[in-house]
């Protein structure tokens, strides 16, 4: 079945995919959603994006955007009613997302799956990850959101990763000395846009009806 919407391949348990969904929601756009399972990627997705990672956005004109940050930015460039791409903070927001993607994610994966990485203890992995949490805590001690008093792409780009880190062991996370980060995460966990982003969908199969998100 064809659709007149841009098409997003997504996977709910992937923080990069959640970042893309958040971007689409804050941009107040609608897309066709194809939820996938990483172990069984649809050939239609691999045909347009052979690197095989989610999220992937296929625009109506055929262009393919296969990096989560680019999907967020593309969406918000279409429509950004809350100013998430505020020019005054975009440079700093991008630098923080770089740190998230290039360093924090590395330690998050090891903290989450410490048994697969026996070179260090789980606690040591957590402590490495905490270096980034400390940077976030410092920002959030000054402002409600990472870049100031309003939401920026840094918040939606980083929050799904901090959530995963916290959920490795909630008791430990909430015992750490990061009260502002904990407040920020809790705010996001009940935020209506985030809960909408986390809506569960059945994996897509050829022949299914089009699923429109949101
Ligand atoms: N740099 C990519 C990273 C995306 C990524 O690594 N996604 C993971 C899932 S969280 C993935 O699709 N991995 C492929 C696999 O596990 O087969 C982006 O920002 O979109």
PDB file of N, CA and C and ligand atoms in Angstrom, residues 11 14-16 19 38 41 51-55 66-69 101, ligand 1:
ATOM      1  N   UNK A  11      12.123   1.745  16.060  1.00  0.00           N
ATOM      2  CA  UNK A  11      12.161   0.614  16.984  1.00  0.00           C
ATOM      3  C   UNK A  11      12.084   1.196  18.395  1.00  0.00           C
ATOM      4  N   UNK A  14      14.905   1.579  20.964  1.00  0.00           N
ATOM      5  CA  UNK A  14      16.137   2.256  20.545  1.00  0.00           C
ATOM      6  C   UNK A  14      16.076   3.744  20.898  1.00  0.00           C
ATOM      7  N   UNK A  15      17.033   4.232  21.681  1.00  0.00           N
ATOM      8  CA  UNK A  15      16.988   5.645  22.060  1.00  0.00           C
ATOM      9  C   UNK A  15      17.160   6.593  20.874  1.00  0.00           C
ATOM     10  N   UNK A  16      17.879   6.152  19.853  1.00  0.00           N
ATOM     11  CA  UNK A  16      18.010   7.005  18.659  1.00  0.00           C
ATOM     12  C   UNK A  16      16.650   7.139  17.966  1.00  0.00           C
ATOM     13  N   UNK A  19      14.424   9.490  19.872  1.00  0.00           N
ATOM     14  CA  UNK A  19      14.828  10.879  19.604  1.00  0.00           C
ATOM     15  C   UNK A  19      14.151  11.360  18.311  1.00  0.00           C
ATOM     16  N   UNK A  38      14.892  -5.447  15.313  1.00  0.00           N
ATOM     17  CA  UNK A  38      16.278  -5.387  14.822  1.00  0.00           C
ATOM     18  C   UNK A  38      16.745  -6.732  14.270  1.00  0.00           C
ATOM     19  N   UNK A  41      15.119  -7.255  10.146  1.00  0.00           N
ATOM     20  CA  UNK A  41      14.886  -5.964   9.483  1.00  0.00           C
ATOM     21  C   UNK A  41      14.217  -6.171   8.131  1.00  0.00           C
ATOM     22  N   UNK A  51      22.941   0.404   5.700  1.00  0.00           N
ATOM     23  CA  UNK A  51      23.688   0.298   6.965  1.00  0.00           C
ATOM     24  C   UNK A  51      22.852  -0.360   8.055  1.00  0.00           C
ATOM     25  N   UNK A  52      21.551  -0.395   7.883  1.00  0.00           N
ATOM     26  CA  UNK A  52      20.720  -1.235   8.739  1.00  0.00           C
ATOM     27  C   UNK A  52      20.524  -0.755  10.159  1.00  0.00           C
ATOM     28  N   UNK A  53      20.583   0.558  10.368  1.00  0.00           N
ATOM     29  CA  UNK A  53      20.264   1.055  11.711  1.00  0.00           C
ATOM     30  C   UNK A  53      18.953   1.835  11.662  1.00  0.00           C
ATOM     31  N   UNK A  54      18.276   1.856  12.806  1.00  0.00           N
ATOM     32  CA  UNK A  54      17.093   2.711  12.940  1.00  0.00           C
ATOM     33  C   UNK A  54      17.485   3.921  13.788  1.00  0.00           C
ATOM     34  N   UNK A  55      16.831   5.032  13.601  1.00  0.00           N
ATOM     35  CA  UNK A  55      15.713   5.275  12.700  1.00  0.00           C
ATOM     36  C   UNK A  55      16.165   5.584  11.263  1.00  0.00           C
ATOM     37  N   UNK A  66      19.119   8.955   7.357  1.00  0.00           N
ATOM     38  CA  UNK A  66      19.378   7.730   8.123  1.00  0.00           C
ATOM     39  C   UNK A  66      20.215   7.969   9.374  1.00  0.00           C
ATOM     40  N   UNK A  67      20.195   9.202   9.861  1.00  0.00           N
ATOM     41  CA  UNK A  67      20.830   9.520  11.143  1.00  0.00           C
ATOM     42  C   UNK A  67      19.780  10.193  12.016  1.00  0.00           C
ATOM     43  N   UNK A  68      19.671   9.716  13.263  1.00  0.00           N
ATOM     44  CA  UNK A  68      18.599  10.207  14.124  1.00  0.00           C
ATOM     45  C   UNK A  68      18.655  11.717  14.347  1.00  0.00           C
ATOM     46  N   UNK A  69      19.851  12.241  14.502  1.00  0.00           N
ATOM     47  CA  UNK A  69      19.934  13.683  14.755  1.00  0.00           C
ATOM     48  C   UNK A  69      19.457  14.466  13.529  1.00  0.00           C
ATOM     49  N   UNK A 101      26.469  10.971  22.008  1.00  0.00           N
ATOM     50  CA  UNK A 101      26.551   9.902  21.001  1.00  0.00           C
ATOM     51  C   UNK A 101      27.941   9.279  20.944  1.00  0.00           C
TER      52      UNK A 101
HETATM   53  N1  LIG B   1      24.129   6.981  14.358  1.00  0.00           N
HETATM   54  C1  LIG B   1      22.865   6.293  14.250  1.00  0.00           C
HETATM   55  C2  LIG B   1      22.825   5.173  15.264  1.00  0.00           C
HETATM   56  C3  LIG B   1      21.539   4.369  15.220  1.00  0.00           C
HETATM   57  C4  LIG B   1      21.689   3.005  15.892  1.00  0.00           C
HETATM   58  O1  LIG B   1      22.814   2.578  16.195  1.00  0.00           O
HETATM   59  N2  LIG B   1      20.571   2.318  16.121  1.00  0.00           N
HETATM   60  C5  LIG B   1      20.666   0.958  16.624  1.00  0.00           C
HETATM   61  C6  LIG B   1      19.520   0.591  17.527  1.00  0.00           C
HETATM   62  S1  LIG B   1      19.484   1.575  18.995  1.00  0.00           S
HETATM   63  C7  LIG B   1      20.586   0.008  15.463  1.00  0.00           C
HETATM   64  O2  LIG B   1      19.759   0.169  14.600  1.00  0.00           O
HETATM   65  N3  LIG B   1      21.463  -0.998  15.438  1.00  0.00           N
HETATM   66  C8  LIG B   1      21.454  -1.984  14.388  1.00  0.00           C
HETATM   67  C9  LIG B   1      21.390  -3.376  14.895  1.00  0.00           C
HETATM   68  O3  LIG B   1      21.475  -3.576  16.114  1.00  0.00           O
HETATM   69  O4  LIG B   1      21.245  -4.264  14.078  1.00  0.00           O
HETATM   70  C10 LIG B   1      21.736   7.289  14.448  1.00  0.00           C
HETATM   71  O5  LIG B   1      21.942   8.279  15.172  1.00  0.00           O
HETATM   72  O6  LIG B   1      20.659   7.131  13.878  1.00  0.00           O
END
